[in-house]
Coordinates of C-alpha atoms in Angstrom, one line a residue:
M24 CA 6.3 16.6 -16.2
T25 CA 5.2 17.9 -12.8
A26 CA 2.4 20.5 -12.7
I27 CA 3.5 23.8 -11.3
P28 CA 1.1 25.2 -8.7
S29 CA -0.8 28.3 -9.8
P30 CA 0.6 31.4 -8.2
L31 CA -2.7 33.3 -8.7
P32 CA -4.7 33.0 -5.5
E33 CA -1.7 34.0 -3.4
L34 CA -0.6 36.7 -5.8
E35 CA -4.1 38.3 -6.0
H36 CA -4.2 38.3 -2.2
F37 CA -0.8 39.9 -2.1
I38 CA -1.9 42.6 -4.5
R39 CA -5.1 43.4 -2.8
D40 CA -3.5 43.4 0.7
G41 CA -0.3 45.3 -0.3
I42 CA -1.7 47.9 -2.7
P43 CA -4.7 49.8 -1.2
L44 CA -5.5 51.2 -4.6
A45 CA -5.9 47.7 -6.0
R46 CA -8.4 46.9 -3.2
A47 CA -10.3 50.1 -3.8
M48 CA -10.5 49.4 -7.5
D49 CA -11.6 45.8 -6.8
L50 CA -8.9 44.4 -9.1
H51 CA -8.9 40.6 -9.8
I52 CA -6.8 38.3 -11.8
A53 CA -9.1 36.6 -14.3
E54 CA -6.7 34.5 -16.4
F55 CA -3.1 33.5 -16.5
D56 CA -1.7 31.0 -19.0
G57 CA 2.0 31.7 -18.4
E58 CA 2.3 34.2 -21.3
R59 CA -0.7 36.4 -20.8
L60 CA -2.3 37.7 -17.7
V61 CA -5.8 39.2 -17.7
M62 CA -6.9 41.5 -14.9
T63 CA -10.4 42.9 -14.3
A64 CA -12.2 45.5 -12.3
P65 CA -15.8 46.5 -12.1
L66 CA -16.7 49.9 -13.6
A67 CA -18.6 51.2 -10.5
P68 CA -15.5 52.0 -8.3
N69 CA -13.5 53.2 -11.3
I70 CA -15.8 55.8 -12.9
N71 CA -15.1 59.5 -13.6
D72 CA -17.6 62.4 -13.5
K73 CA -19.1 61.3 -16.9
G74 CA -19.9 57.8 -15.7
C75 CA -17.2 56.1 -17.9
A76 CA -13.9 54.6 -16.8
F77 CA -11.5 57.0 -15.2
G78 CA -8.3 57.3 -17.1
G79 CA -6.3 56.9 -13.9
S80 CA -8.0 53.6 -13.2
L81 CA -7.2 52.3 -16.7
A82 CA -3.6 53.3 -16.3
S83 CA -3.4 51.6 -12.9
L84 CA -5.1 48.5 -14.1
M85 CA -2.7 48.1 -17.0
T86 CA 0.3 48.8 -14.9
V87 CA -0.7 46.3 -12.2
A88 CA -1.6 43.7 -14.8
C89 CA 1.9 43.9 -16.3
W90 CA 3.5 43.9 -12.9
A91 CA 1.4 40.9 -11.9
L92 CA 2.5 39.0 -15.1
V93 CA 6.1 39.5 -14.1
E94 CA 5.4 38.5 -10.4
A95 CA 3.4 35.4 -11.6
R96 CA 6.3 34.2 -13.8
L97 CA 8.8 34.8 -11.0
R98 CA 6.7 32.9 -8.5
Q99 CA 6.3 30.0 -10.8
R100 CA 10.1 29.6 -10.7
G101 CA 10.3 30.2 -7.0
L102 CA 12.2 33.4 -7.4
D103 CA 12.0 36.1 -4.8
C104 CA 12.4 39.5 -6.4
D105 CA 11.2 43.1 -6.2
V106 CA 9.5 44.2 -9.4
F107 CA 9.4 47.9 -10.5
V108 CA 8.0 49.7 -13.5
A109 CA 10.9 51.6 -15.1
D110 CA 8.9 53.6 -17.7
S111 CA 5.7 53.5 -19.5
T112 CA 3.6 55.1 -22.3
I113 CA -0.2 55.1 -22.2
R114 CA -2.6 55.8 -25.0
Y115 CA -6.3 56.4 -24.4
L116 CA -8.0 55.5 -27.6
D117 CA -11.7 55.2 -26.8
T118 CA -14.1 55.6 -23.9
V119 CA -14.8 52.5 -21.7
W120 CA -18.4 52.2 -20.5
D121 CA -18.2 48.6 -19.2
D122 CA -16.3 46.7 -16.6
L123 CA -12.6 47.0 -17.0
R124 CA -10.3 44.3 -18.5
A125 CA -6.6 44.5 -19.2
E126 CA -4.6 41.9 -21.1
A127 CA -0.8 42.0 -20.4
T128 CA 1.8 40.2 -22.4
L129 CA 5.5 40.5 -23.2
A130 CA 6.0 43.2 -25.9
P131 CA 6.3 41.9 -29.5
G132 CA 9.8 40.6 -30.0
A133 CA 10.5 40.2 -26.2
S134 CA 11.3 36.8 -24.7
W135 CA 11.3 35.4 -21.2
E136 CA 14.6 33.4 -21.8
P137 CA 17.0 36.3 -21.8
F138 CA 15.1 37.9 -18.9
F139 CA 15.6 34.9 -16.7
A140 CA 19.1 34.3 -17.9
T141 CA 20.1 37.9 -17.0
L142 CA 18.3 37.6 -13.7
E143 CA 20.3 34.5 -12.9
T144 CA 23.7 36.0 -13.8
R145 CA 23.3 39.6 -12.7
G146 CA 20.5 39.4 -10.1
R147 CA 18.6 42.0 -12.0
A148 CA 16.8 42.0 -15.4
R149 CA 14.3 44.0 -17.4
A150 CA 11.8 43.3 -20.1
D151 CA 9.3 45.2 -22.2
F152 CA 5.6 44.6 -21.9
A153 CA 2.4 45.5 -23.7
C154 CA -1.1 45.7 -22.2
V155 CA -4.4 46.6 -23.8
V156 CA -7.9 47.3 -22.6
P157 CA -10.1 45.8 -25.3
G158 CA -12.5 48.2 -27.0
T159 CA -15.2 47.9 -29.6
G160 CA -14.7 46.5 -33.1
G161 CA -11.6 44.6 -32.1
K162 CA -9.7 47.8 -31.4
P163 CA -8.1 48.7 -28.1
A164 CA -9.7 51.3 -25.9
A165 CA -6.4 52.0 -24.2
S166 CA -2.9 50.6 -24.4
L167 CA 0.3 50.6 -22.3
D168 CA 3.9 49.9 -23.4
A169 CA 6.1 49.5 -20.4
R170 CA 9.5 48.3 -19.1
F171 CA 9.6 46.4 -15.9
V172 CA 12.7 45.5 -13.8
A173 CA 13.1 42.6 -11.4
K174 CA 15.8 42.6 -8.8
R175 CA 16.6 39.7 -6.5
R176 CA 16.0 40.3 -2.9
A177 CA 19.0 39.9 -0.6

């Protein structure tokens, strides 16, 4: 089996160059194993007036982490698509006082196979994703449930 080159360095560069907010937040892709993408950001540029993580930064970090997971999977397959968030629900469950970390995966019960099959036949596909910002005691500090759409570029 031939190793697939990692899409991460190019993808992180694309994110930081193409999304000014990502650069201002100092977002970085920390891990990607094909099923889970971890994105991080330091607390300092993402604080609120209380000195903890700004809710908008948590929302942005989780949204970009899911978007980056879709992009990374598409890039592994050499697919050129536009990726959009279709809808999302965010829950803020605890205060974050440390550097930010978001862990994005497919939603429970979702699968990449139908996503890629639909993309192949229709040129457009959607899938559901889940993302968490880990908190204390093994509980999430924030979570996002979202649907993303990929559309082949002409």
